[in-house]
Coordinates of C-alpha atoms in Angstrom, one line a residue:
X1 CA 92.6 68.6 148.2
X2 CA 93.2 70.0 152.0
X3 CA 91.3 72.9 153.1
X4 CA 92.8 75.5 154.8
X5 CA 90.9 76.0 158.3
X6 CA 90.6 79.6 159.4
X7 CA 92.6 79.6 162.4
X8 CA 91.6 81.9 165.5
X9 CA 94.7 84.0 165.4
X10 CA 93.4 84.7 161.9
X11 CA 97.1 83.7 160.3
X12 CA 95.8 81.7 157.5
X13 CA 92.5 83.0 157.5
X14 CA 92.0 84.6 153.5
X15 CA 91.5 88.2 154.4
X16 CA 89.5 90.3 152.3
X17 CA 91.5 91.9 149.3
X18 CA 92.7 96.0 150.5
X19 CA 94.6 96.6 147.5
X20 CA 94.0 99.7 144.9
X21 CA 90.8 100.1 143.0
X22 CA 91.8 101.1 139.0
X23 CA 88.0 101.5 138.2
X24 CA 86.7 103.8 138.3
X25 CA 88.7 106.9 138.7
X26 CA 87.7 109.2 140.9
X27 CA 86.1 112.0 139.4
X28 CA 86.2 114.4 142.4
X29 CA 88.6 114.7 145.3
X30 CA 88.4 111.9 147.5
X31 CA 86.7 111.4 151.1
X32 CA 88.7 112.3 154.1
X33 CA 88.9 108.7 155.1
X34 CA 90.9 108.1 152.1
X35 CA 93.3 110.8 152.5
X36 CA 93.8 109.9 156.0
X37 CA 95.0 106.4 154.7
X38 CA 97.6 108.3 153.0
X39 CA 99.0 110.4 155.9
X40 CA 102.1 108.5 156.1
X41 CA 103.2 108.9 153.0
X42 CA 103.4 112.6 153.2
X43 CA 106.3 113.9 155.2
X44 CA 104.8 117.7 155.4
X45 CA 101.8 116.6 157.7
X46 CA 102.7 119.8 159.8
X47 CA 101.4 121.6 156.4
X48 CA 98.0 120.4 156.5
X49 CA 94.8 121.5 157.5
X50 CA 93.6 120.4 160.8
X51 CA 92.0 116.9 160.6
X52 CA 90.4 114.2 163.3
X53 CA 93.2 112.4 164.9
X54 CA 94.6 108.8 163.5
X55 CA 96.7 106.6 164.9
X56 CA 100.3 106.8 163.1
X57 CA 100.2 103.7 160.3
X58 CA 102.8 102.4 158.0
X59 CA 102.8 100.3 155.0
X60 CA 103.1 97.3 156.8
X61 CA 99.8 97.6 159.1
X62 CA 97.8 98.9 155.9
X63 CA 98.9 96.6 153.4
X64 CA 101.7 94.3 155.4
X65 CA 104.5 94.1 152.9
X66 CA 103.0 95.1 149.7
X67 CA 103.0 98.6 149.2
X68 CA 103.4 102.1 150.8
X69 CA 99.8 103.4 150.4
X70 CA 97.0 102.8 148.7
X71 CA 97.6 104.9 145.6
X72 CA 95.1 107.2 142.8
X73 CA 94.0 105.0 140.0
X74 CA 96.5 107.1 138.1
X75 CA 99.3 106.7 139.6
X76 CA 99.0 102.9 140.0
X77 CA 98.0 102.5 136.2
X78 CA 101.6 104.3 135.5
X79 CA 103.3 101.3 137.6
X80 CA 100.7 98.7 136.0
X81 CA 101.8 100.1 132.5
X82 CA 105.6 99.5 133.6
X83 CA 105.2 95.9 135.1
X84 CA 103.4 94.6 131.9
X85 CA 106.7 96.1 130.1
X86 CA 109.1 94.6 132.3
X87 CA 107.2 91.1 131.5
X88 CA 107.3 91.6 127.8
X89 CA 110.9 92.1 127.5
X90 CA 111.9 88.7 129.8
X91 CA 109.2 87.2 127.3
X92 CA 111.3 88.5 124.5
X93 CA 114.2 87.2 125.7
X94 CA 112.5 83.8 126.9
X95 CA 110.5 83.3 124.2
X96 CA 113.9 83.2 121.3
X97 CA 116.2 80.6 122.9
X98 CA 113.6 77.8 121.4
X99 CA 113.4 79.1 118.0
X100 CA 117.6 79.8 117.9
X101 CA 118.5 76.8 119.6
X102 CA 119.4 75.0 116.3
X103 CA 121.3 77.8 114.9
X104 CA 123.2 78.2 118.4
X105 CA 124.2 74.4 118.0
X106 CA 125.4 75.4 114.5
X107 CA 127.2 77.8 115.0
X108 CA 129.4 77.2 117.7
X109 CA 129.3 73.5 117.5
X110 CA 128.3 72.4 120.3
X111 CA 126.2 69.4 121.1
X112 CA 123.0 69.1 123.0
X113 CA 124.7 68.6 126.1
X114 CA 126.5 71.6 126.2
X115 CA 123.3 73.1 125.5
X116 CA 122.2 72.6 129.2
X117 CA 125.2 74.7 130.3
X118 CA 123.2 77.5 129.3
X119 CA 119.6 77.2 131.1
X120 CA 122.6 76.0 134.4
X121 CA 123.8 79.4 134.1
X122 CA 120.3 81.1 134.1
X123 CA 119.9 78.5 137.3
X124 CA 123.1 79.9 138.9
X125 CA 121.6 83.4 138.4
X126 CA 117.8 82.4 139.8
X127 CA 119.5 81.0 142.3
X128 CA 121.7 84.2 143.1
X129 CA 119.0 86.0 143.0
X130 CA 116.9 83.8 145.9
X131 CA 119.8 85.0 148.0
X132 CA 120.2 88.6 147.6
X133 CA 116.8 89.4 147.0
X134 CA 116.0 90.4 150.6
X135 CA 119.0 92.2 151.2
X136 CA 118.1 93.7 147.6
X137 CA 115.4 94.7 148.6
X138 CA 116.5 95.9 152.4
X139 CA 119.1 98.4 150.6
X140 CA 117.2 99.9 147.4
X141 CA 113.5 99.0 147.9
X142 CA 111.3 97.7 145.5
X143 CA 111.7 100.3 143.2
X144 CA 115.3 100.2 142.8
X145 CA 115.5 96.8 142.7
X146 CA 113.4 96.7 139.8
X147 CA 115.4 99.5 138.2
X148 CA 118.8 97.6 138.9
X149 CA 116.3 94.6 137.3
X150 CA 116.1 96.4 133.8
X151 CA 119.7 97.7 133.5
X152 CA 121.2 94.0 134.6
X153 CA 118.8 93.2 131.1
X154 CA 120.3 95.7 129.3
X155 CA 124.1 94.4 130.3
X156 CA 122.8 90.8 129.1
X157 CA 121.2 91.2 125.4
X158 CA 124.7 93.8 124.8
X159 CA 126.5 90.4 125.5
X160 CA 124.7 88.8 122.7
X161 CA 124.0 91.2 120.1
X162 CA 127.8 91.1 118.5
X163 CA 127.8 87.3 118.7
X164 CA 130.2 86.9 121.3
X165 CA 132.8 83.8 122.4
X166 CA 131.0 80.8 124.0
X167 CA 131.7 81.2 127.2
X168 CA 130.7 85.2 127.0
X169 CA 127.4 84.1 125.1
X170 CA 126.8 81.9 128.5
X171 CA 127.6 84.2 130.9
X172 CA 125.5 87.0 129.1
X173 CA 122.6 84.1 130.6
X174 CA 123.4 84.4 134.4
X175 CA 123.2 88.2 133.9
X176 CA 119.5 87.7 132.3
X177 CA 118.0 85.8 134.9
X178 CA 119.4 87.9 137.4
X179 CA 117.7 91.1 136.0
X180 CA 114.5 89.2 135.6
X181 CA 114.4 88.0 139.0
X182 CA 114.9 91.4 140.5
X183 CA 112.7 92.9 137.7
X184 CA 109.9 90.2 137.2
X185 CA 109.5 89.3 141.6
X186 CA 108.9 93.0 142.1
X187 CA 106.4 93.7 139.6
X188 CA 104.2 90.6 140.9
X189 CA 104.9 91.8 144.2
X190 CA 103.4 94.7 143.4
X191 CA 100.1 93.8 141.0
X192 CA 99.2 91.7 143.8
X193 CA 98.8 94.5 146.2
X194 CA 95.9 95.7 143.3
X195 CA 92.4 94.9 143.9
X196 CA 91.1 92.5 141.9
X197 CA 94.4 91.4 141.3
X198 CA 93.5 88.0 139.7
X199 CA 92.7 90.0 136.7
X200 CA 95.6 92.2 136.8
X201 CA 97.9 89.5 137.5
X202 CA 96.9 87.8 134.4
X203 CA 97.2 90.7 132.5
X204 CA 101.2 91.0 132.8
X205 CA 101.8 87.1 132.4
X206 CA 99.6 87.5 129.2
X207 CA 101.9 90.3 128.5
X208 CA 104.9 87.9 128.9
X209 CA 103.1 85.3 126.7
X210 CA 102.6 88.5 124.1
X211 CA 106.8 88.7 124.4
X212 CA 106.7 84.6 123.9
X213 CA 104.7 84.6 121.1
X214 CA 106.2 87.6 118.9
X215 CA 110.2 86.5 119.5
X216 CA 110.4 83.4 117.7
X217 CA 108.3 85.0 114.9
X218 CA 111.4 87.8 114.8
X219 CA 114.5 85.1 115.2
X220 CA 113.1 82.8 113.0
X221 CA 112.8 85.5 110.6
X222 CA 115.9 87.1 110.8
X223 CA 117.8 83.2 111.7
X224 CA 116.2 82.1 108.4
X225 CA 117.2 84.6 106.0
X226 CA 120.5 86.0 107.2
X227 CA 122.3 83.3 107.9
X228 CA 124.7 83.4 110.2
X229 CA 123.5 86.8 111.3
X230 CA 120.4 84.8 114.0
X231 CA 122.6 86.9 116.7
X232 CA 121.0 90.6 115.3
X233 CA 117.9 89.3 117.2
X234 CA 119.3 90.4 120.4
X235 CA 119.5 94.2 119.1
X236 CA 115.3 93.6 119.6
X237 CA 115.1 93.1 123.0
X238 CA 118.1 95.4 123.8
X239 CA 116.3 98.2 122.3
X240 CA 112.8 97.1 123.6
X241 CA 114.7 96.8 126.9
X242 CA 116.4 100.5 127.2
X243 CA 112.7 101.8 126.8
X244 CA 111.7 99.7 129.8
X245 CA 114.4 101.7 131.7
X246 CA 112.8 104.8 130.6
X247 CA 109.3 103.2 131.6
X248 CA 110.9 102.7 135.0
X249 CA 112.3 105.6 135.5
X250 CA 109.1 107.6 134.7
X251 CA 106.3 105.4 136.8
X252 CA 108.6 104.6 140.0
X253 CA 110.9 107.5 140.2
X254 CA 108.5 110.4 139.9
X255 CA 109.6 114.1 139.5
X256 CA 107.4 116.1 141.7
X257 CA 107.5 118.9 140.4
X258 CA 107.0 122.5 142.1
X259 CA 104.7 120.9 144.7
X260 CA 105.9 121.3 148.2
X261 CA 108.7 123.9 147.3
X262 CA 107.0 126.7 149.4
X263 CA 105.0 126.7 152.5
X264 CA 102.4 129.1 150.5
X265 CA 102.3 126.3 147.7
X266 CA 101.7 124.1 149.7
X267 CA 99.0 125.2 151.2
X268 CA 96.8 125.4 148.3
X269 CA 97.5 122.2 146.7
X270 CA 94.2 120.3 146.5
X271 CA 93.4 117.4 148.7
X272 CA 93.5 115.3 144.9
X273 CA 96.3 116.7 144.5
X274 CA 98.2 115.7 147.6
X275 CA 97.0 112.4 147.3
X276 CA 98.2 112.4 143.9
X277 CA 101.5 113.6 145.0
X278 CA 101.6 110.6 148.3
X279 CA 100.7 108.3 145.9
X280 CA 104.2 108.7 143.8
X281 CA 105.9 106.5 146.7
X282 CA 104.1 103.6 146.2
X283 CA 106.7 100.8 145.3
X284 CA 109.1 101.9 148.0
X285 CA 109.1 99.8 151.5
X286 CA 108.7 101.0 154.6
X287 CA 112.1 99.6 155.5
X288 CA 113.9 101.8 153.1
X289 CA 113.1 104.9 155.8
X290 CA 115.1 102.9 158.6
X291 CA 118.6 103.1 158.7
X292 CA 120.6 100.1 156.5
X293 CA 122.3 97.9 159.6
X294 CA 118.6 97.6 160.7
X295 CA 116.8 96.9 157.1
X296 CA 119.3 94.5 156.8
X297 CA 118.8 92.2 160.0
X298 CA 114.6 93.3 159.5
X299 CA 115.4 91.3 155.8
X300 CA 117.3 88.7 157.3
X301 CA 114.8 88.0 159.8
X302 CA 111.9 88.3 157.5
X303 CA 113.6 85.7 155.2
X304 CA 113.8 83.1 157.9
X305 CA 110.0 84.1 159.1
X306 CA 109.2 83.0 155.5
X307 CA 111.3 79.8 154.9
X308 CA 109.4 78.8 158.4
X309 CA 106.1 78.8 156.6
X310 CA 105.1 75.4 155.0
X311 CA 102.6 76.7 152.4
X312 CA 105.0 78.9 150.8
X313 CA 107.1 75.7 150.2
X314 CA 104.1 73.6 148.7
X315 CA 103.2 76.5 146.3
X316 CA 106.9 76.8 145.4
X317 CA 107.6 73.6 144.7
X318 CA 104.3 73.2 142.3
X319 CA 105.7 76.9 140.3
X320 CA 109.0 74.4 140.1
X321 CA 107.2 71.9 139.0
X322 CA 105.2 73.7 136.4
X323 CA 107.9 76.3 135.3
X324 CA 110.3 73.6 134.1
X325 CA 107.8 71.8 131.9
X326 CA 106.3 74.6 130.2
X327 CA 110.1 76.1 129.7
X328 CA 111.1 72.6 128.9
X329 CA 108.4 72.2 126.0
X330 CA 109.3 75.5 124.5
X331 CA 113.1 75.4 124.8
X332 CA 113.3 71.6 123.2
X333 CA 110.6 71.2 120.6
X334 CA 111.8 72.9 117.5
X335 CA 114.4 70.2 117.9
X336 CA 112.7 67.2 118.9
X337 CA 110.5 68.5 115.7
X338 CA 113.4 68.1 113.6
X339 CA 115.3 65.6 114.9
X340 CA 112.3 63.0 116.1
X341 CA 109.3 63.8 113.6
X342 CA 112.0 65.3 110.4
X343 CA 110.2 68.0 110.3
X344 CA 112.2 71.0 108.5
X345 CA 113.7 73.5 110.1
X346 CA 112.5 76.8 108.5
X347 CA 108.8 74.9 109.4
X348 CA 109.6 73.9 112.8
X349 CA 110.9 77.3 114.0
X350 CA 107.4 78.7 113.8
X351 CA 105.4 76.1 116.3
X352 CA 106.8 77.8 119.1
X353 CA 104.7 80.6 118.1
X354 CA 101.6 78.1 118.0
X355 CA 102.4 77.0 121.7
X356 CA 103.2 80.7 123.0
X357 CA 100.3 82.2 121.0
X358 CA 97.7 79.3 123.3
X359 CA 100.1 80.3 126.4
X360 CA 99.4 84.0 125.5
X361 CA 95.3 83.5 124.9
X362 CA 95.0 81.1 127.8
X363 CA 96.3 84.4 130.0
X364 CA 94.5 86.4 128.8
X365 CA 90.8 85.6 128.3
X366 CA 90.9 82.5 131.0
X367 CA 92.4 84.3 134.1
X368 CA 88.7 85.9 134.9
X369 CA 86.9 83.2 134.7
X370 CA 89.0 80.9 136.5
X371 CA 88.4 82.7 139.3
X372 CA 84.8 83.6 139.0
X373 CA 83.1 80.9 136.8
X374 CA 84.7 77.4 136.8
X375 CA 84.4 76.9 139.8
X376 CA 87.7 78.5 140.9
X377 CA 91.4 78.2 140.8
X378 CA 91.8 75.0 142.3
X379 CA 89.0 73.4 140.5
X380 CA 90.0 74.5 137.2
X381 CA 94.1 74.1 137.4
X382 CA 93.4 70.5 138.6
X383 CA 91.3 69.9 135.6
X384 CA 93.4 71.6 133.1
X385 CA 96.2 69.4 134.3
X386 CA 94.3 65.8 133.4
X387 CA 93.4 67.2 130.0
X388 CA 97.1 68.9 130.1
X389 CA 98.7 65.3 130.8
X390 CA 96.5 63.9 128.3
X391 CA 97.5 65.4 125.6
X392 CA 101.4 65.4 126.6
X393 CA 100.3 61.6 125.5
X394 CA 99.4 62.7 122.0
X395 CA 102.8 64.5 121.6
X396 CA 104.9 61.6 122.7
X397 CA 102.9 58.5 121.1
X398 CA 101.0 60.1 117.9
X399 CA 104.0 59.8 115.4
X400 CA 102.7 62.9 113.8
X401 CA 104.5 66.2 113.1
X402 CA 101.2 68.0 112.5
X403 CA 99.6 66.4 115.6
X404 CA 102.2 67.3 117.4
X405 CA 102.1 71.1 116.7
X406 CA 98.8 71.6 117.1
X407 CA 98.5 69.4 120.3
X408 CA 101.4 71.7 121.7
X409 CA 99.1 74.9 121.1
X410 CA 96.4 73.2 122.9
X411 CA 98.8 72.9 125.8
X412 CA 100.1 76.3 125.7
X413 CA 96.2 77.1 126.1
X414 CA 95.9 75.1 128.9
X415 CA 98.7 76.1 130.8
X416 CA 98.2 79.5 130.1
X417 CA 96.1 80.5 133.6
X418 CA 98.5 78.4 135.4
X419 CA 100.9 81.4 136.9
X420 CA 98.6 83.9 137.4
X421 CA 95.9 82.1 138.9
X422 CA 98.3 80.1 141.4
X423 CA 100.0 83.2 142.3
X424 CA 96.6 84.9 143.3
X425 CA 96.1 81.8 145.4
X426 CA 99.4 81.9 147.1
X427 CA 98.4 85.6 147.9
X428 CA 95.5 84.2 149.9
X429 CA 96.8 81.9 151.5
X430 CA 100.3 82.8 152.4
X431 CA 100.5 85.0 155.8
X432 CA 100.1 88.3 155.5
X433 CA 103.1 89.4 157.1
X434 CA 105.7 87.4 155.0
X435 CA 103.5 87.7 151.7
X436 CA 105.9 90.4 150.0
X437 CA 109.1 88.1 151.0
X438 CA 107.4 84.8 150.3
X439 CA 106.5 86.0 146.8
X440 CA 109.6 87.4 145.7
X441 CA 110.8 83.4 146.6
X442 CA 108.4 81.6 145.1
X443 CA 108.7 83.4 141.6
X444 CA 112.2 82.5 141.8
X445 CA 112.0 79.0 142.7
X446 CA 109.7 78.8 139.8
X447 CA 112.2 80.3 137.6
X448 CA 114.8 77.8 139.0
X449 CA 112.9 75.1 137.7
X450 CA 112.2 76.9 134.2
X451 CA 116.6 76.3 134.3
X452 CA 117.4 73.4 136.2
X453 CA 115.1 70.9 134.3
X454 CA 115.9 72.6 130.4
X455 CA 119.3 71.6 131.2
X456 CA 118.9 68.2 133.1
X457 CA 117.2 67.5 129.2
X458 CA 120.1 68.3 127.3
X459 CA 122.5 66.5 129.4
X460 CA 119.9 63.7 128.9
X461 CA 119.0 63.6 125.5
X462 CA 123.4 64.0 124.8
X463 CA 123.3 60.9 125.8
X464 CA 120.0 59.2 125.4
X465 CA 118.7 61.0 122.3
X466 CA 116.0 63.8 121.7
X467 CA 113.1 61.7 121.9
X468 CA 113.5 61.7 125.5
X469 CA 111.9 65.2 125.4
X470 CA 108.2 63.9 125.9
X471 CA 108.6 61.2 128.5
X472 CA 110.5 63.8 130.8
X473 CA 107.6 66.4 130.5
X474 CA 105.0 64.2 130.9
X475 CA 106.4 63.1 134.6
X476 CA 107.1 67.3 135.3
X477 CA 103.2 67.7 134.2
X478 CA 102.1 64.9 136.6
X479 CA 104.0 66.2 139.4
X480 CA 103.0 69.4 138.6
X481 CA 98.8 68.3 139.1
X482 CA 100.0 66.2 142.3
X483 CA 101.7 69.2 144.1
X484 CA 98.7 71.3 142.9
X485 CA 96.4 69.6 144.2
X486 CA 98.3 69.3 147.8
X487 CA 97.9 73.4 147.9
X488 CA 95.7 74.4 150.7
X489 CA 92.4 76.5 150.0
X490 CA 89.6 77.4 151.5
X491 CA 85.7 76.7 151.4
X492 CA 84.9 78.0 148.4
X493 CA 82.1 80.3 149.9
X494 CA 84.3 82.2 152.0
X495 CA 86.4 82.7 148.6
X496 CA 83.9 84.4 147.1
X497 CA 82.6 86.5 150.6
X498 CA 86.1 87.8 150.5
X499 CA 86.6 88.9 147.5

């Protein structure tokens, strides 16, 4: 696979990690060099006692695009708390259309084709959302697109809950992937900023796999035995969802309190304390403190910057790649189950739960040594994807319901490291001062491929029959290895040196 050379003007040169330590907290007030590296988020500097001159900094020279300042372990594990929220209520919402697909077909009678008009509308909204994000961003800032994230997600499971018309049932999936992509880009925008982020990173996509793996187990529940009542579902993740408003709400839009009513108050809050207080702003750009006719062409610009940039395109297309087959193989096999290996339905609705509870484990206890001990992330994803494609070979050609299921756990397993562990190497690799941008755009690309390639397979299947399923995933998990292995890295010595 190519290397990528450190170049002199140190633009793709991997650059040692300055993101937040969580552990361990600080058990005293901290050293003057860190509260200097918080100066610029404090607007009363006039306030404070006399300390050596610095040269003015922003969030862009300290952490280019990422994050204000670097925060208190406190403050960040509030916003940590939040993003791994955020990601279990899109996998709530991801994690049902599998498992209520049949009972979708049923009851509005629809065929398989139509089907596809519903992951088309969650394409029109990724791809929506790969346009306005900057300008998103440019007017509200991180934090308040991720708040306009979680009330879009709201609007969307209200849509479903009362078992709407049709063409209101599909709309109500435009407005979902639009409030994950301005939730789901921000909070992986952020946990990269975090040191050790590879571990963190997994962390919320295990989260995600936790929301994959507990809402079929809830719809095939409720599907099963209410019939006709598989839409009360949707009152889960609407309820789950309003809290993540609240979680929002609390971790990005802090109340501060008495602290800096009064010049005498102010003047006796600690130096902890003041960090403490600085530290609230993290999630808000730098851009949001220049006036909106400049944020905007500053976005603009940024986004072309970005687009210019040829690894960003090799990691997005392997996320599109990857994203489509593993939303593919848990959209379509309840069906193919019961259609292609007669398997009944009441059975069949639960192996989704086998394949997201893998996905879920693989995120969780693989994401650490992935990048540590086997050898890491380009090593292990290319090797996961061989035994990945291998067993996409059981599925298809071992005319075997039960080998079928459990082959699809061991996938879901498999794949499991696959996001978090690519999205740690495009954080390395990508330039530093288009990361923020070029991340938000390569989670949304990804998502695009978790809707165009669902719906290419029900148009497909209309016509050529279900069974089609497993030849059509095995050529997205080939392409998804080839593009891998196309991502540039770096001498694996260096790797570790940096980090």
């Amino acid at each position: 696979m190519p290397v990528l050379p450190g170049t002199e003007d140190g633009q793709h040169r991997l650059q040692p990690q300055t993101g937040v330590e969580l552990d361990p907290l600080p058990p005293t007030a901290p050293s003057q060099d860190v509260i200097d590296n918080h100066q610029t988020c404090n607007n009363n500097t006039s306030n404070r006692q006399p300390s050596p001159p610095s040269p003015p900094t922003t969030s862009t020279t300290a952490n280019p695009g990422i994050v204000d300042a670097t925060p208190t372990a406190k403050a960040v594990r509030l916003k940590l708390l939040s993003c791994c929220f955020g990601f279990l209520v899109a996998g709530l919402n991801d994690g049902s259309i599998g498992a209520l697909l049949p009972y979708i077909i049923k009851e509005y009678k629809i065929s398989t084709g139509s089907v596809g008009v519903l992951y088309a509308t969650s394409f029109a909204g990724w791809a929506v959302a790969a346009l306005v994000m900057p300008f998103a961003k440019a007017y509200a800032g991180l934090k308040g697109t991720l708040l306009l994230g979680t009330c879009l997600y709201i609007m969307a499971q209200a849509l479903r809950v009362w078992l709407p018309p049709y063409p209101l049932f599909v709309i109500s999936f435009f407005f979902a992937s639009l409030a994950q992509a301005f939730q789901d880009a921000q909070a992986n925008t952020f946990v990269s900023s975090i040191s050790a982020s590879h571990l963190w990173l997994g962390l919320i996509h295990a989260i995600y796999g936790l929301g994959l793996l507990v809402a079929p187990l809830v719809a095939t529940a409720l599907a099963s035995n209410v019939p006709g009542r598989w839409a009360t579902y949707y009152a889960f993740p609407l309820g789950v969802g309003a809290l993540n408003v609240g979680l929002v709400l609390v971790a990005f839009f802090p109340v501060r309190g008495y602290m800096g009513k009064t010049k005498t108050r102010r003047s006796r809050v600690s130096n902890a304390n003041r960090i403490e207080e600085a530290s609230t702003r993290i999630g808000d750009t730098a851009e949001t403190e220049q006036p909106l006719p400049g944020r905007l062409v500053q976005a603009k610009a940024e986004m072309i910057e970005t687009l210019q940039v040829k690894v960003v395109w090799l990691i997005s297309l392997f996320f599109f790649f990857y994203l489509g087959a593993a939303v593919t193989i848990g959209g379509w096999i309840v069906v193919f189950l019961t259609e292609v290996r007669y398997l009944p339905l009441a059975s069949a609705g639960y192996v989704p739960t086998g394949y997201y509870g893998g996905l879920f484990l693989g995120r969780l206890i693989l994401a650490g040594p992935t990048h540590t001990q086997l050898g890491g992330e380009h090593y292990t994803l290319t090797l996961c994807s061989v035994l990945i494609v291998a067993l996409q070979l059981v599925i298809w050609l071992v005319d075997s319901a039960i080998a079928t299921s459990v082959a699809v756990g061991f996938v879901g397993l498999l794949i499991g490291p696959f996001f978090a562990a690519a999205i740690q190497v495009a954080s390395e690799i990508i330039p530093r001062k288009v990361r923020a941008s070029a991340l938000s755009l390569v989670f949304v690309v990804a998502q695009l491929g978790g809707s165009v390639f669902p719906a290419l397979m029900g148009a497909v299947a209309d016509q050529k029959g279900v069974g089609v399923l497993q030849p059509i995933v095995l050529a997205l998990l080939a392409a998804m290895g080839v593009t891998w292995w196309f991502v540039p890295t770096i001498p694996r010595g260096r790797e570790l040196e940096a980090n």
